PDB file of C-alpha atoms and ligand atoms in Angstrom:
ATOM      1  CA  UNK C   1      11.248 -86.720 -64.132  1.00 77.00           C
ATOM      2  CA  UNK C   2       8.300 -85.045 -62.628  1.00 85.00           C
ATOM      3  CA  UNK C   3       9.105 -82.617 -60.016  1.00 92.00           C
ATOM      4  CA  UNK C   4       6.394 -80.924 -57.857  1.00 95.00           C
ATOM      5  CA  UNK C   5       7.583 -77.549 -56.029  1.00 95.00           C
ATOM      6  CA  UNK C   6       5.764 -77.010 -52.766  1.00 94.00           C
ATOM      7  CA  UNK C   7       4.869 -73.370 -53.357  1.00 89.00           C
ATOM      8  CA  UNK C   8       1.791 -71.302 -54.716  1.00 84.00           C
ATOM      9  CA  UNK C   9       3.889 -68.363 -55.563  1.00 86.00           C
ATOM     10  CA  UNK C  10       4.002 -68.010 -59.281  1.00 87.00           C
ATOM     11  CA  UNK C  11       6.819 -65.578 -58.958  1.00 81.00           C
ATOM     12  CA  UNK C  12       9.150 -68.296 -57.449  1.00 84.00           C
ATOM     13  CA  UNK C  13       7.824 -71.014 -59.964  1.00 90.00           C
ATOM     14  CA  UNK C  14       9.020 -68.698 -62.870  1.00 85.00           C
ATOM     15  CA  UNK C  15      12.489 -68.542 -61.102  1.00 78.00           C
ATOM     16  CA  UNK C  16      12.594 -72.348 -60.281  1.00 86.00           C
ATOM     17  CA  UNK C  17      11.409 -73.332 -63.803  1.00 88.00           C
ATOM     18  CA  UNK C  18      14.019 -71.130 -65.661  1.00 83.00           C
ATOM     19  CA  UNK C  19      16.788 -72.487 -63.440  1.00 80.00           C
ATOM     20  CA  UNK C  20      15.605 -76.188 -63.487  1.00 83.00           C
ATOM     21  CA  UNK C  21      14.625 -75.989 -67.219  1.00 82.00           C
ATOM     22  CA  UNK C  22      17.425 -78.299 -68.504  1.00 74.00           C
ATOM     23  CA  UNK C  23      16.767 -80.673 -65.663  1.00 75.00           C
ATOM     24  CA  UNK C  24      13.124 -81.683 -66.002  1.00 82.00           C
ATOM     25  CA  UNK C  25      10.507 -80.425 -68.523  1.00 81.00           C
ATOM     26  CA  UNK C  26       7.463 -81.179 -65.901  1.00 89.00           C
ATOM     27  CA  UNK C  27       7.934 -78.870 -63.064  1.00 93.00           C
ATOM     28  CA  UNK C  28       4.420 -78.365 -61.313  1.00 95.00           C
ATOM     29  CA  UNK C  29       3.389 -76.074 -58.401  1.00 95.00           C
ATOM     30  CA  UNK C  30       1.228 -77.930 -55.848  1.00 94.00           C
ATOM     31  CA  UNK C  31      -1.783 -76.424 -57.337  1.00 92.00           C
ATOM     32  CA  UNK C  32      -0.742 -77.659 -60.600  1.00 94.00           C
ATOM     33  CA  UNK C  33      -0.489 -81.067 -59.131  1.00 94.00           C
ATOM     34  CA  UNK C  34      -3.809 -80.934 -57.575  1.00 94.00           C
ATOM     35  CA  UNK C  35      -2.554 -81.085 -54.052  1.00 95.00           C
ATOM     36  CA  UNK C  36      -3.528 -78.901 -51.286  1.00 93.00           C
ATOM     37  CA  UNK C  37      -1.977 -80.395 -47.897  1.00 94.00           C
ATOM     38  CA  UNK C  38      -2.370 -78.406 -44.677  1.00 92.00           C
ATOM     39  CA  UNK C  39       1.150 -76.993 -43.942  1.00 93.00           C
ATOM     40  CA  UNK C  40       1.876 -75.425 -40.663  1.00 92.00           C
ATOM     41  CA  UNK C  41       5.274 -73.691 -41.058  1.00 91.00           C
ATOM     42  CA  UNK C  42       5.980 -73.399 -37.555  1.00 94.00           C
ATOM     43  CA  UNK C  43       9.933 -74.098 -37.714  1.00 96.00           C
ATOM     44  CA  UNK C  44      12.567 -71.879 -36.473  1.00 96.00           C
ATOM     45  CA  UNK C  45      14.743 -71.715 -39.344  1.00 97.00           C
ATOM     46  CA  UNK C  46      14.452 -71.611 -42.978  1.00 98.00           C
ATOM     47  CA  UNK C  47      15.827 -75.244 -43.184  1.00 98.00           C
ATOM     48  CA  UNK C  48      13.002 -76.611 -40.967  1.00 98.00           C
ATOM     49  CA  UNK C  49      10.250 -74.923 -42.634  1.00 97.00           C
ATOM     50  CA  UNK C  50      11.617 -75.853 -46.142  1.00 97.00           C
ATOM     51  CA  UNK C  51      11.459 -79.496 -45.088  1.00 98.00           C
ATOM     52  CA  UNK C  52       8.113 -79.258 -43.242  1.00 97.00           C
ATOM     53  CA  UNK C  53       6.629 -78.189 -46.690  1.00 97.00           C
ATOM     54  CA  UNK C  54       8.492 -80.562 -48.869  1.00 97.00           C
ATOM     55  CA  UNK C  55       7.528 -83.558 -46.381  1.00 97.00           C
ATOM     56  CA  UNK C  56       3.980 -82.246 -46.436  1.00 97.00           C
ATOM     57  CA  UNK C  57       3.700 -82.218 -50.186  1.00 96.00           C
ATOM     58  CA  UNK C  58       5.407 -85.541 -50.684  1.00 96.00           C
ATOM     59  CA  UNK C  59       2.941 -87.526 -48.198  1.00 96.00           C
ATOM     60  CA  UNK C  60      -0.087 -85.719 -49.748  1.00 96.00           C
ATOM     61  CA  UNK C  61       1.054 -86.707 -53.273  1.00 94.00           C
ATOM     62  CA  UNK C  62       1.588 -90.321 -52.010  1.00 94.00           C
ATOM     63  CA  UNK C  63      -1.743 -90.605 -50.320  1.00 95.00           C
ATOM     64  CA  UNK C  64      -3.664 -89.188 -53.344  1.00 95.00           C
ATOM     65  CA  UNK C  65      -2.038 -90.771 -56.041  1.00 93.00           C
ATOM     66  CA  UNK C  66       0.157 -93.909 -54.883  1.00 93.00           C
ATOM     67  CA  UNK C  67       2.787 -92.261 -56.716  1.00 88.00           C
ATOM     68  CA  UNK C  68       6.132 -91.212 -55.089  1.00 86.00           C
ATOM     69  CA  UNK C  69       7.407 -87.850 -56.748  1.00 88.00           C
ATOM     70  CA  UNK C  70      10.379 -85.785 -56.344  1.00 93.00           C
ATOM     71  CA  UNK C  71       9.320 -82.836 -54.219  1.00 96.00           C
ATOM     72  CA  UNK C  72      11.232 -79.691 -53.776  1.00 96.00           C
ATOM     73  CA  UNK C  73      10.407 -76.844 -51.312  1.00 96.00           C
ATOM     74  CA  UNK C  74      11.755 -73.736 -50.493  1.00 95.00           C
ATOM     75  CA  UNK C  75      11.721 -71.118 -47.565  1.00 96.00           C
ATOM     76  CA  UNK C  76      12.955 -67.883 -48.010  1.00 96.00           C
ATOM     77  CA  UNK C  77      13.228 -64.439 -46.279  1.00 97.00           C
ATOM     78  CA  UNK C  78      14.930 -61.363 -45.602  1.00 98.00           C
ATOM     79  CA  UNK C  79      17.335 -60.862 -42.640  1.00 98.00           C
ATOM     80  CA  UNK C  80      18.195 -57.139 -41.605  1.00 98.00           C
ATOM     81  CA  UNK C  81      21.219 -56.943 -39.098  1.00 98.00           C
ATOM     82  CA  UNK C  82      19.760 -53.805 -37.551  1.00 98.00           C
ATOM     83  CA  UNK C  83      16.614 -55.553 -36.496  1.00 98.00           C
ATOM     84  CA  UNK C  84      18.208 -58.677 -35.208  1.00 98.00           C
ATOM     85  CA  UNK C  85      17.722 -60.734 -38.267  1.00 98.00           C
ATOM     86  CA  UNK C  86      14.005 -59.670 -38.613  1.00 98.00           C
ATOM     87  CA  UNK C  87      11.672 -60.209 -40.580  1.00 98.00           C
ATOM     88  CA  UNK C  88      13.738 -63.625 -41.157  1.00 98.00           C
ATOM     89  CA  UNK C  89      11.283 -66.721 -41.045  1.00 97.00           C
ATOM     90  CA  UNK C  90       8.531 -64.310 -40.766  1.00 97.00           C
ATOM     91  CA  UNK C  91       9.016 -62.246 -43.729  1.00 97.00           C
ATOM     92  CA  UNK C  92       5.989 -63.512 -45.750  1.00 94.00           C
ATOM     93  CA  UNK C  93       3.727 -62.945 -42.450  1.00 95.00           C
ATOM     94  CA  UNK C  94       5.595 -59.546 -41.482  1.00 98.00           C
ATOM     95  CA  UNK C  95       2.421 -56.769 -41.126  1.00 98.00           C
ATOM     96  CA  UNK C  96       0.109 -59.473 -42.495  1.00 97.00           C
ATOM     97  CA  UNK C  97       0.241 -61.868 -45.692  1.00 95.00           C
ATOM     98  CA  UNK C  98      -2.059 -59.548 -47.458  1.00 97.00           C
ATOM     99  CA  UNK C  99      -0.553 -56.325 -46.789  1.00 98.00           C
ATOM    100  CA  UNK C 100       1.238 -55.101 -50.310  1.00 98.00           C
ATOM    101  CA  UNK C 101       4.965 -54.959 -50.328  1.00 98.00           C
ATOM    102  CA  UNK C 102       5.227 -51.104 -51.010  1.00 97.00           C
ATOM    103  CA  UNK C 103       3.617 -50.809 -47.407  1.00 98.00           C
ATOM    104  CA  UNK C 104       5.848 -53.299 -45.917  1.00 98.00           C
ATOM    105  CA  UNK C 105       8.760 -52.069 -47.773  1.00 98.00           C
ATOM    106  CA  UNK C 106       8.169 -48.366 -46.506  1.00 98.00           C
ATOM    107  CA  UNK C 107       7.780 -49.546 -43.108  1.00 98.00           C
ATOM    108  CA  UNK C 108      11.255 -51.564 -42.801  1.00 98.00           C
ATOM    109  CA  UNK C 109      12.947 -48.347 -44.419  1.00 98.00           C
ATOM    110  CA  UNK C 110      11.039 -46.097 -41.968  1.00 98.00           C
ATOM    111  CA  UNK C 111      12.266 -48.593 -39.080  1.00 98.00           C
ATOM    112  CA  UNK C 112      16.087 -47.936 -40.376  1.00 98.00           C
ATOM    113  CA  UNK C 113      15.554 -44.379 -40.723  1.00 98.00           C
ATOM    114  CA  UNK C 114      18.400 -43.622 -38.160  1.00 97.00           C
ATOM    115  CA  UNK C 115      20.592 -46.552 -39.090  1.00 98.00           C
ATOM    116  CA  UNK C 116      23.823 -45.299 -41.165  1.00 98.00           C
ATOM    117  CA  UNK C 117      24.944 -47.009 -44.178  1.00 97.00           C
ATOM    118  CA  UNK C 118      27.683 -49.208 -42.610  1.00 98.00           C
ATOM    119  CA  UNK C 119      25.030 -50.786 -40.382  1.00 98.00           C
ATOM    120  CA  UNK C 120      22.192 -51.205 -42.845  1.00 98.00           C
ATOM    121  CA  UNK C 121      23.506 -54.888 -43.903  1.00 98.00           C
ATOM    122  CA  UNK C 122      20.998 -57.363 -44.958  1.00 98.00           C
ATOM    123  CA  UNK C 123      20.402 -60.394 -46.887  1.00 98.00           C
ATOM    124  CA  UNK C 124      18.146 -62.585 -48.540  1.00 98.00           C
ATOM    125  CA  UNK C 125      18.392 -66.241 -47.620  1.00 98.00           C
ATOM    126  CA  UNK C 126      17.015 -69.569 -48.880  1.00 97.00           C
ATOM    127  CA  UNK C 127      16.750 -73.066 -48.086  1.00 98.00           C
ATOM    128  CA  UNK C 128      15.677 -75.704 -50.422  1.00 97.00           C
ATOM    129  CA  UNK C 129      14.822 -79.136 -49.331  1.00 98.00           C
ATOM    130  CA  UNK C 130      14.095 -82.097 -51.585  1.00 96.00           C
ATOM    131  CA  UNK C 131      12.228 -85.428 -50.576  1.00 96.00           C
ATOM    132  CA  UNK C 132      13.461 -88.072 -53.307  1.00 94.00           C
ATOM    133  CA  UNK C 133      11.014 -90.659 -54.639  1.00 91.00           C
ATOM    134  CA  UNK C 134      12.522 -93.204 -52.306  1.00 90.00           C
ATOM    135  CA  UNK C 135      12.192 -90.948 -49.142  1.00 93.00           C
ATOM    136  CA  UNK C 136      15.762 -89.610 -48.895  1.00 94.00           C
ATOM    137  CA  UNK C 137      16.157 -86.022 -47.945  1.00 96.00           C
ATOM    138  CA  UNK C 138      18.379 -83.287 -49.109  1.00 97.00           C
ATOM    139  CA  UNK C 139      18.873 -79.689 -48.057  1.00 98.00           C
ATOM    140  CA  UNK C 140      20.673 -76.714 -49.363  1.00 98.00           C
ATOM    141  CA  UNK C 141      21.058 -73.141 -48.707  1.00 98.00           C
ATOM    142  CA  UNK C 142      22.436 -69.978 -49.840  1.00 98.00           C
ATOM    143  CA  UNK C 143      22.050 -65.920 -49.501  1.00 98.00           C
ATOM    144  CA  UNK C 144      22.746 -62.843 -51.461  1.00 98.00           C
ATOM    145  CA  UNK C 145      24.293 -60.218 -49.411  1.00 98.00           C
ATOM    146  CA  UNK C 146      23.194 -56.363 -49.647  1.00 98.00           C
ATOM    147  CA  UNK C 147      22.154 -53.146 -47.737  1.00 98.00           C
ATOM    148  CA  UNK C 148      18.717 -51.997 -47.163  1.00 98.00           C
ATOM    149  CA  UNK C 149      18.187 -48.844 -49.375  1.00 98.00           C
ATOM    150  CA  UNK C 150      17.166 -45.419 -48.411  1.00 98.00           C
ATOM    151  CA  UNK C 151      14.138 -45.613 -50.622  1.00 98.00           C
ATOM    152  CA  UNK C 152      12.737 -48.426 -52.927  1.00 98.00           C
ATOM    153  CA  UNK C 153      13.497 -48.608 -56.514  1.00 98.00           C
ATOM    154  CA  UNK C 154      13.265 -50.843 -59.542  1.00 98.00           C
ATOM    155  CA  UNK C 155      10.341 -52.409 -61.291  1.00 96.00           C
ATOM    156  CA  UNK C 156      11.488 -56.201 -61.549  1.00 95.00           C
ATOM    157  CA  UNK C 157      11.262 -58.960 -58.944  1.00 89.00           C
ATOM    158  CA  UNK C 158       8.962 -59.182 -56.365  1.00 92.00           C
ATOM    159  CA  UNK C 159       8.434 -58.783 -52.645  1.00 95.00           C
ATOM    160  CA  UNK C 160      11.300 -57.100 -50.969  1.00 98.00           C
ATOM    161  CA  UNK C 161      13.635 -56.856 -53.933  1.00 97.00           C
ATOM    162  CA  UNK C 162      12.946 -53.178 -54.304  1.00 98.00           C
ATOM    163  CA  UNK C 163      14.691 -52.302 -51.032  1.00 98.00           C
ATOM    164  CA  UNK C 164      17.789 -54.618 -51.125  1.00 98.00           C
ATOM    165  CA  UNK C 165      20.448 -52.538 -52.620  1.00 98.00           C
ATOM    166  CA  UNK C 166      22.929 -54.825 -54.314  1.00 98.00           C
ATOM    167  CA  UNK C 167      26.435 -53.295 -54.172  1.00 98.00           C
ATOM    168  CA  UNK C 168      28.111 -55.099 -56.903  1.00 98.00           C
ATOM    169  CA  UNK C 169      25.778 -53.797 -59.368  1.00 97.00           C
ATOM    170  CA  UNK C 170      24.839 -50.500 -57.887  1.00 98.00           C
ATOM    171  CA  UNK C 171      21.131 -50.930 -57.639  1.00 98.00           C
ATOM    172  CA  UNK C 172      18.398 -52.945 -55.858  1.00 98.00           C
ATOM    173  CA  UNK C 173      17.581 -56.563 -56.939  1.00 98.00           C
ATOM    174  CA  UNK C 174      14.294 -55.192 -58.566  1.00 98.00           C
ATOM    175  CA  UNK C 175      16.581 -53.297 -60.874  1.00 98.00           C
ATOM    176  CA  UNK C 176      18.132 -56.659 -62.514  1.00 97.00           C
ATOM    177  CA  UNK C 177      16.300 -58.836 -65.256  1.00 94.00           C
ATOM    178  CA  UNK C 178      14.967 -62.258 -64.208  1.00 87.00           C
ATOM    179  CA  UNK C 179      18.227 -63.782 -65.431  1.00 88.00           C
ATOM    180  CA  UNK C 180      20.656 -61.419 -64.103  1.00 95.00           C
ATOM    181  CA  UNK C 181      18.778 -61.987 -60.528  1.00 93.00           C
ATOM    182  CA  UNK C 182      18.683 -65.711 -61.104  1.00 90.00           C
ATOM    183  CA  UNK C 183      22.534 -65.693 -61.495  1.00 94.00           C
ATOM    184  CA  UNK C 184      23.361 -64.209 -57.923  1.00 96.00           C
ATOM    185  CA  UNK C 185      20.071 -64.668 -56.059  1.00 95.00           C
ATOM    186  CA  UNK C 186      19.613 -66.786 -52.809  1.00 96.00           C
ATOM    187  CA  UNK C 187      17.228 -68.980 -54.675  1.00 93.00           C
ATOM    188  CA  UNK C 188      19.255 -69.198 -57.664  1.00 93.00           C
ATOM    189  CA  UNK C 189      22.351 -70.449 -55.878  1.00 96.00           C
ATOM    190  CA  UNK C 190      20.516 -72.654 -53.574  1.00 96.00           C
ATOM    191  CA  UNK C 191      18.671 -74.391 -56.547  1.00 93.00           C
ATOM    192  CA  UNK C 192      21.679 -74.778 -58.553  1.00 92.00           C
ATOM    193  CA  UNK C 193      23.462 -76.529 -55.451  1.00 95.00           C
ATOM    194  CA  UNK C 194      20.184 -78.607 -55.228  1.00 93.00           C
ATOM    195  CA  UNK C 195      20.547 -79.398 -58.806  1.00 90.00           C
ATOM    196  CA  UNK C 196      24.380 -80.788 -58.434  1.00 90.00           C
ATOM    197  CA  UNK C 197      22.874 -82.917 -55.298  1.00 92.00           C
ATOM    198  CA  UNK C 198      20.176 -84.190 -57.242  1.00 88.00           C
ATOM    199  CA  UNK C 199      22.420 -85.188 -60.274  1.00 84.00           C
ATOM    200  CA  UNK C 200      24.879 -87.017 -58.006  1.00 84.00           C
ATOM    201  CA  UNK C 201      22.135 -88.759 -56.169  1.00 82.00           C
ATOM    202  CA  UNK C 202      19.740 -89.690 -59.177  1.00 74.00           C
ATOM    203  CA  UNK C 203      22.798 -90.262 -61.480  1.00 61.00           C
ATOM    204  CA  UNK C 204      21.215 -87.716 -63.953  1.00 56.00           C
ATOM    205  CA  UNK C 205      23.223 -85.780 -66.517  1.00 45.00           C
ATOM    206  CA  UNK C 206      24.172 -82.206 -65.050  1.00 45.00           C
TER     207      UNK C 206
HETATM  208  P1  IMP P   1       8.131 -68.158 -47.947  1.00 89.40           P
HETATM  209  O1  IMP P   1       7.491 -68.057 -49.299  1.00 89.40           O
HETATM  210  O2  IMP P   1       7.747 -68.612 -46.710  1.00 89.40           O
HETATM  211  O3  IMP P   1       9.549 -68.345 -48.378  1.00 89.40           O
HETATM  212  O4  IMP P   1       8.276 -66.638 -47.642  1.00 89.40           O
HETATM  213  C1  IMP P   1       9.364 -65.692 -48.295  1.00 89.40           C
HETATM  214  C2  IMP P   1       9.342 -64.377 -48.140  1.00 89.40           C
HETATM  215  O5  IMP P   1      10.365 -63.528 -47.987  1.00 89.40           O
HETATM  216  C3  IMP P   1       8.039 -63.630 -48.712  1.00 89.40           C
HETATM  217  O6  IMP P   1       7.604 -62.398 -48.084  1.00 89.40           O
HETATM  218  C4  IMP P   1       8.818 -62.913 -49.830  1.00 89.40           C
HETATM  219  O7  IMP P   1       8.383 -61.886 -50.344  1.00 89.40           O
HETATM  220  C5  IMP P   1      10.267 -62.718 -49.359  1.00 89.40           C
HETATM  221  N1  IMP P   1      11.194 -63.212 -50.175  1.00 89.40           N
HETATM  222  C6  IMP P   1      11.763 -64.460 -50.526  1.00 89.40           C
HETATM  223  N2  IMP P   1      12.555 -64.038 -51.698  1.00 89.40           N
HETATM  224  C7  IMP P   1      12.481 -62.925 -52.260  1.00 89.40           C
HETATM  225  C8  IMP P   1      13.145 -62.491 -53.356  1.00 89.40           C
HETATM  226  O8  IMP P   1      13.810 -63.037 -53.971  1.00 89.40           O
HETATM  227  N3  IMP P   1      12.602 -61.272 -53.373  1.00 89.40           N
HETATM  228  C9  IMP P   1      12.023 -60.474 -52.732  1.00 89.40           C
HETATM  229  N4  IMP P   1      11.064 -61.044 -51.573  1.00 89.40           N
HETATM  230  C10 IMP P   1      11.487 -62.358 -51.350  1.00 89.40           C
END
């Protein structure tokens, strides 16, 4: 079954393809599907933004091809408790979309300069929305808990991975391989929940 994932982020596509590999061998990004709908991510929660993206891509795909596809979208971000949950749904826009992550990461660490270890709690959160070919909608979400590190470390992953220290492994998420991260990450867990829901809903093999 053809799945269109409403993102242009190649890092996310790599993770998504790995997790849904045995579910579909045709997982296209919006760009690969030739779609570029205007998407205004003005939701106040990850759930709302994931649904906004999935609905926009579903409508555009139908408008352009007359085909109803299975469309998935995610919205994710970093919540830092000491900053009242910021950057949260603004994670991508924090300090500007085009600002390199080493600068964003350094700025967040600086904001927590006087914050003791026990108050450095933070998490990545992810919501996954699906619009099924018949128009039904599904939502899942998950998080991965950690602490904001005192300095960035690790060369894998992307975005804020180098500053989310993951206590069970004693290193940041950027120290984990792709497979190790997928096994514990917010996106990995939310996608696997979605995979289960889709399998039940579409009577596919799990
Ligand atoms: P979205 O594309 O609107 O979901 O924005 C997600 C934002 O959160 C981007 O700034 C990402 O860099 C950040 N983010 C989401 N998931 C991760 C992750 O797994 N690692 C690092 N940063 C992430």
